[in-house]
Coordinates of C-alpha atoms in Angstrom, one line a residue:
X1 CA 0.0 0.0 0.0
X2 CA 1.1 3.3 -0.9
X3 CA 0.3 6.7 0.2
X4 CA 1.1 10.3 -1.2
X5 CA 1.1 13.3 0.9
X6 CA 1.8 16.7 -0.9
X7 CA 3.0 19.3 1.7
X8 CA 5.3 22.3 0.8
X9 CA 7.2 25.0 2.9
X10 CA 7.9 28.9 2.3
X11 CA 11.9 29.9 3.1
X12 CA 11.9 33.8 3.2
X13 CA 15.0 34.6 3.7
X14 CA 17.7 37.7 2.9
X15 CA 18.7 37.2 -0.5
X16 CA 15.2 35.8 -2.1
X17 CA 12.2 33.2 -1.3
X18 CA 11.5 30.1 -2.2
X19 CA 8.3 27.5 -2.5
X20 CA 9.1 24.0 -2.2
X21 CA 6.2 21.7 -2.7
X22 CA 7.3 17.4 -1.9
X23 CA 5.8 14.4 -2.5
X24 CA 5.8 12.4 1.3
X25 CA 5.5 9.1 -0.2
X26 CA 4.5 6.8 2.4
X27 CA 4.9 2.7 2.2
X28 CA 4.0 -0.3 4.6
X29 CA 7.6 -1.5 5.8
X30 CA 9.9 1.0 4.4
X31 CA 11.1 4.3 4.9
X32 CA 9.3 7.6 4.1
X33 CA 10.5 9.2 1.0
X34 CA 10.5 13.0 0.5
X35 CA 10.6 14.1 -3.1
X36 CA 11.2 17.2 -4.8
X37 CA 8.1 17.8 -7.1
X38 CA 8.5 21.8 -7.7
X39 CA 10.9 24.7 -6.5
X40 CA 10.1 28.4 -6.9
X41 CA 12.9 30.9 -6.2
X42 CA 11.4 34.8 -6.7
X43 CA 14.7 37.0 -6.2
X44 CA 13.2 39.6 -3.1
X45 CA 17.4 40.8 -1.5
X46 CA 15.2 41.9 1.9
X47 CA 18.6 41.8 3.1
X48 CA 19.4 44.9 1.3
X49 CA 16.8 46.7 3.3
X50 CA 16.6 44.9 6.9
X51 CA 20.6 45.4 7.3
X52 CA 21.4 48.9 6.2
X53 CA 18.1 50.8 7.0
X54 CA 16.4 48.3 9.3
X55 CA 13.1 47.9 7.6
X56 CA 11.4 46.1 4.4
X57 CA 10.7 49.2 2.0
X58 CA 7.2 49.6 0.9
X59 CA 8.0 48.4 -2.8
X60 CA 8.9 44.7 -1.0
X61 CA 6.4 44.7 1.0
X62 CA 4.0 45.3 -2.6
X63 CA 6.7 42.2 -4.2
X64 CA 6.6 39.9 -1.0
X65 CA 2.7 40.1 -1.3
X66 CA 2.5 39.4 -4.7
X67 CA 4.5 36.4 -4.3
X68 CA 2.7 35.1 -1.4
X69 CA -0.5 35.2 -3.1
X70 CA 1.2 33.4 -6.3
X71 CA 2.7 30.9 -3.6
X72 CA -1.0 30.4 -2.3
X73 CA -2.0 29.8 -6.0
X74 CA 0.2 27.5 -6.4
X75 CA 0.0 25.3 -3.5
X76 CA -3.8 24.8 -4.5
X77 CA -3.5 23.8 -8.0
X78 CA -0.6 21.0 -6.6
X79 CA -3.4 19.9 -4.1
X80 CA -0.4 20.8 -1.1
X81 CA -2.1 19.8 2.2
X82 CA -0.4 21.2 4.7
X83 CA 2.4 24.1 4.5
X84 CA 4.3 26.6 6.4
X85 CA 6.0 29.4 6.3
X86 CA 9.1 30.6 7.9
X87 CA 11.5 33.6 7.6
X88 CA 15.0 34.6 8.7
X89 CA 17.5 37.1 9.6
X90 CA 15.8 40.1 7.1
X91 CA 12.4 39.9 8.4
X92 CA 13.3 39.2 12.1
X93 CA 16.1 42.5 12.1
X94 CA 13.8 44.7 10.5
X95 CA 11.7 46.9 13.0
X96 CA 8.8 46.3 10.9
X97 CA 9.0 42.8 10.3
X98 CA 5.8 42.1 12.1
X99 CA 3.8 44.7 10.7
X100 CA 5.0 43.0 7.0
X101 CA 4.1 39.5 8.4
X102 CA 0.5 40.4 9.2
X103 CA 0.0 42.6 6.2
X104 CA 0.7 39.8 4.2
X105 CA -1.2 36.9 6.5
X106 CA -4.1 39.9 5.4
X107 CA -3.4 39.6 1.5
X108 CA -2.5 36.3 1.1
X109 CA -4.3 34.2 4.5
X110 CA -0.3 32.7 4.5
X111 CA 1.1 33.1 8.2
X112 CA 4.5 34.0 8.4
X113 CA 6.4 32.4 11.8
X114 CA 9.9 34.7 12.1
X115 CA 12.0 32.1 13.6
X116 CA 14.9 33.2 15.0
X117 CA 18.8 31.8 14.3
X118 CA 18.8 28.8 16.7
X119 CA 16.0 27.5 15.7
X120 CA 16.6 27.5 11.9
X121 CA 19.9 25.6 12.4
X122 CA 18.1 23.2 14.0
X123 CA 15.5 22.7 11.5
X124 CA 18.0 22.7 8.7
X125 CA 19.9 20.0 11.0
X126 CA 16.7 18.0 10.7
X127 CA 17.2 17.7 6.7
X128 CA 17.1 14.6 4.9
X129 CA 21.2 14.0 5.7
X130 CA 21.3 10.3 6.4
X131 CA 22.2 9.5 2.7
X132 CA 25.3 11.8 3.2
X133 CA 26.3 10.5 6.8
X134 CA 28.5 7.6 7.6
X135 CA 28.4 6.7 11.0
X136 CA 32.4 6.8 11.3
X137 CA 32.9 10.1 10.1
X138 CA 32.3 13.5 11.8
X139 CA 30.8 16.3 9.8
X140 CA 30.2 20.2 9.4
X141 CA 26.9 21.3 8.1
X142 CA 27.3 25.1 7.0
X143 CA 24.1 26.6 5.5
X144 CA 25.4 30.1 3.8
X145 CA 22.4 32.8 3.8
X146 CA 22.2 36.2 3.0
X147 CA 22.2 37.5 6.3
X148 CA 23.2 34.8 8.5
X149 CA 25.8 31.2 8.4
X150 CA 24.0 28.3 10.6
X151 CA 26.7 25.6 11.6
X152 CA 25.7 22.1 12.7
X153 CA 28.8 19.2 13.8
X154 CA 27.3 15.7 13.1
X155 CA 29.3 12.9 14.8
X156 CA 28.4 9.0 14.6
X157 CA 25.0 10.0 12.8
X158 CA 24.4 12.3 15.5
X159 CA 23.9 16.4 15.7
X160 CA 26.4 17.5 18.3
X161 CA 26.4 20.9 18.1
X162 CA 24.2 23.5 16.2
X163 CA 25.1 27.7 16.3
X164 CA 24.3 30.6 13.9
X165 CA 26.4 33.2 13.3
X166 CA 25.5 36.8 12.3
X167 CA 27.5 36.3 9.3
X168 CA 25.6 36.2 5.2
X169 CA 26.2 37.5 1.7
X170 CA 24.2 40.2 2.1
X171 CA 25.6 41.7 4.8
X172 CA 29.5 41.0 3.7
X173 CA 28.2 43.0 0.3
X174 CA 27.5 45.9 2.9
X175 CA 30.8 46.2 4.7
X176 CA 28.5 45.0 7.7
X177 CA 30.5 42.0 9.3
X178 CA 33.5 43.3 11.0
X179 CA 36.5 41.4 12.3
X180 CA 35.3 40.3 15.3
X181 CA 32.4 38.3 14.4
X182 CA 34.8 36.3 11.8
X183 CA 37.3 35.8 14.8
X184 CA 33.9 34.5 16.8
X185 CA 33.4 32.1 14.0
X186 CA 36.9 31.0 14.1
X187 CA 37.0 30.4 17.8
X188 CA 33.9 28.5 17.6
X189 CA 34.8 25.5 14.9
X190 CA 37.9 25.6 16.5
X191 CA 36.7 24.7 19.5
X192 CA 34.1 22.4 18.6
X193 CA 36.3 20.3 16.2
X194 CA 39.1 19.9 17.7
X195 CA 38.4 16.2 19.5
X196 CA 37.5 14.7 16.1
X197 CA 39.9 14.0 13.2
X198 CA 39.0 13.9 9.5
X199 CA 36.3 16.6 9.6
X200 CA 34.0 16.9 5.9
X201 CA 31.8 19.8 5.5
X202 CA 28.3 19.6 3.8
X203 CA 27.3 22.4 2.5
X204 CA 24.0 23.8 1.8
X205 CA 22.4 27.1 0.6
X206 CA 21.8 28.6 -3.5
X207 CA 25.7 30.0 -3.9
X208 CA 27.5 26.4 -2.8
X209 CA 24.8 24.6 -5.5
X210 CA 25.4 26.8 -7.8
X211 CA 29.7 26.0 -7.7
X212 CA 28.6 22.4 -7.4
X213 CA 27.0 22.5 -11.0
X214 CA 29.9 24.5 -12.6
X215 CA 31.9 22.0 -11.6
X216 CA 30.1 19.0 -13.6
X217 CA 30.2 16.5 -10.6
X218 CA 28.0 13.8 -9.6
X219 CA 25.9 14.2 -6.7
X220 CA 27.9 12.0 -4.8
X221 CA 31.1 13.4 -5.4
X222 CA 32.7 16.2 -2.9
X223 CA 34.4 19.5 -4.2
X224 CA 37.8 20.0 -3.1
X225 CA 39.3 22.4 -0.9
X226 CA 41.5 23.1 -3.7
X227 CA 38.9 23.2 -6.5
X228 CA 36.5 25.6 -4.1
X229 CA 39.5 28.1 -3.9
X230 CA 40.9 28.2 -7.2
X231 CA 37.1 28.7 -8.6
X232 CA 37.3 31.8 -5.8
X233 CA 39.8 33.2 -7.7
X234 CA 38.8 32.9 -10.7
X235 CA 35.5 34.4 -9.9
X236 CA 37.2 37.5 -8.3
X237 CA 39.3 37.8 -11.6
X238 CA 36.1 38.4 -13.4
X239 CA 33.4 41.3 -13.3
X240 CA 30.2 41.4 -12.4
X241 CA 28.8 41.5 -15.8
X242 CA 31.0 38.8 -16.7
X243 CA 30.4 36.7 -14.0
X244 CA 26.2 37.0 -15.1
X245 CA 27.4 36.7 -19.6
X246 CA 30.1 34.2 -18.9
X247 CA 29.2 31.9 -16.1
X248 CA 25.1 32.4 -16.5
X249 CA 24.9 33.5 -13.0
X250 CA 21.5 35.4 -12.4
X251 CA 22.1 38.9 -11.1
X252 CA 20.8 38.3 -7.9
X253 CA 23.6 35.6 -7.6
X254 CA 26.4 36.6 -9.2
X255 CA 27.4 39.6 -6.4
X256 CA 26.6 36.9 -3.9
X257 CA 28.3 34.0 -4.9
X258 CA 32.3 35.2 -4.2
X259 CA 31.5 36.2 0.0
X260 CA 29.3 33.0 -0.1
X261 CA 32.2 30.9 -1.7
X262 CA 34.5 32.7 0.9
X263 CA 32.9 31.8 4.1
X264 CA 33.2 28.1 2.9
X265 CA 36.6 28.2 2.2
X266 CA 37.2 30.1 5.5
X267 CA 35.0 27.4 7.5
X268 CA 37.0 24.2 5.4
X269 CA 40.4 25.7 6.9
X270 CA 39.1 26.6 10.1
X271 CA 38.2 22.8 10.6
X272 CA 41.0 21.2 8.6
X273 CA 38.3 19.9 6.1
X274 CA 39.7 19.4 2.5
X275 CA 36.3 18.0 0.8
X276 CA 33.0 19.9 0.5
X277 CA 29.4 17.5 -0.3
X278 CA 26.9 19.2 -1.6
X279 CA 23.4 17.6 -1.5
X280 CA 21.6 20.0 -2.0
X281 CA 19.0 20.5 0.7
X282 CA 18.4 23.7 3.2
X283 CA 15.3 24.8 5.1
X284 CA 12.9 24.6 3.2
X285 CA 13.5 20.7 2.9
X286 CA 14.0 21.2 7.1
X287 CA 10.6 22.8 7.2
X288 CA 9.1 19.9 5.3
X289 CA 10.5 17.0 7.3
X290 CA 9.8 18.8 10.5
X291 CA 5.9 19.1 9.7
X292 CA 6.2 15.6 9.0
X293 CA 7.5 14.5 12.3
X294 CA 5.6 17.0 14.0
X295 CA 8.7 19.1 15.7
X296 CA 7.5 22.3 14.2

């Protein structure tokens, strides 16, 4: 016997939003499965307006709307029953982030939850992982945003350790993440890794997918420490427009992608990790799993 569930979850974060509607395919004896039937990304950088003036302008407020009602749209013509939404660093730094959220549950009858950083490290800890996890091995999950990093440390299948650093794209492209927050970051993997030998990252977030294709890999293959860095150079050796006519970056991506690709470099070194999987997965897959098993 086989049953499909169709449930989908909203990621608002810095740099854009994103609809994820999965099939939870049920069957008698075996595991669930969670499958990827649609993803909508709608480029909204609230980080741009959260960070340097501290609230959503009233043009993104018009754009978030819009989307949300198009989200709402199309969760009903894929039959999704059950959804929800969460947001991150943009909408829970800006003053008016509140005001936004309930202008919108108004338009669009979506409710927003503004979760704050711990939490959304431990709901992207609670990803579909165990295909990438070997019991034997010890792991650094690094989820790059626009305005925040969240870091998880897996050990024998195990989360160990889950902390969220003030620390994104978006705020790197505004000068706004001083010295002290990158020693803080420093300290902290550090400190957290230094029992365990062998460390692998896994990383997750649009920039670290995005390398991951340019590089013509199989899924199950791992980017190189030495691969990651010499594509940071080679990025920085090109210009913006180039990066967006040469590469095929999208505009909202191609300014993001060299402070992403930098804080993943930064957190391979920092933990002596020389190979990078990339499974692609991040909240919104978090969100969906943890509806499932009823933690959210």
């Amino acid at each position: 016997m086989i049953s499909i569930k169709k449930y989908a979850a909203i990621d608002i974060g810095s740099n854009a939003m994103r609809l994820l509607i999965t099939n939870v395919v049920e069957q008698d004896n075996k595991e669930t499965q969670f499958n990827k039937s649609a993803l909508i990304r709608v480029p909204i950088r609230l980080g741009q307006d959260a960070f340097t003036v501290g609230e959503i302008s009233e043009e993104n407020i018009d754009r978030m709307t819009d989307a949300m009602k198009a989200f709402k749209l199309l969760m009903k013509v894929y039959k999704v029953e059950k959804y929800k939404a969460c947001a991150t660093s943009a909408m829970r730094e800006a003053y008016n982030g509140k005001d936004v959220a309930a202008i919108i549950k108004q338009q669009s009858e979506i409710e927003i939850d503004i979760i704050d950083g711990k939490i959304e490290a431990s709901i992207i800890a609670s990803s579909d992982l165990h295909g990438f996890l070997v019991t034997d091995k010890t792991y650094l999950y690094v989820d790059v945003g626009g305005g925040s990093t969240e870091f998880s440390l897996f050990s024998d299948g195990k989360i160990v350790i889950s902390k969220s650093f003030k620390n994104g794209t978006v705020r790197l492209l505004n000068n706004m993440v001083n010295d002290v927050v990158w020693h803080e970051i420093e300290k902290w993997i550090k400190c957290v890794t230094e029992q365990y030998e062998n460390i692998t990252l896994i990383g997750s977030g649009g920039n670290i997918n995005k390398l991951f294709k340019l590089s013509g890999k199989h899924q199950d293959k791992p980017l190189s420490y030495m691969y990651l860095n010499s594509q940071y150079q080679y990025l920085n050796s090109l210009t913006y427009e180039q990066r967006i006519s040469e590469l095929g970056l999208n505009t909202d991506r191609a300014d993001v992608i060299i402070p992403a690709t930098m804080i993943y470099l930064n957190a391979m070194k920092w933990s002596g990790a020389r190979q990078i999987y990339v499974p692609k997965i991040g909240l919104a897959d978090g969100i969906v799993k943890a509806m499932y098993y009823n933690k959210i």
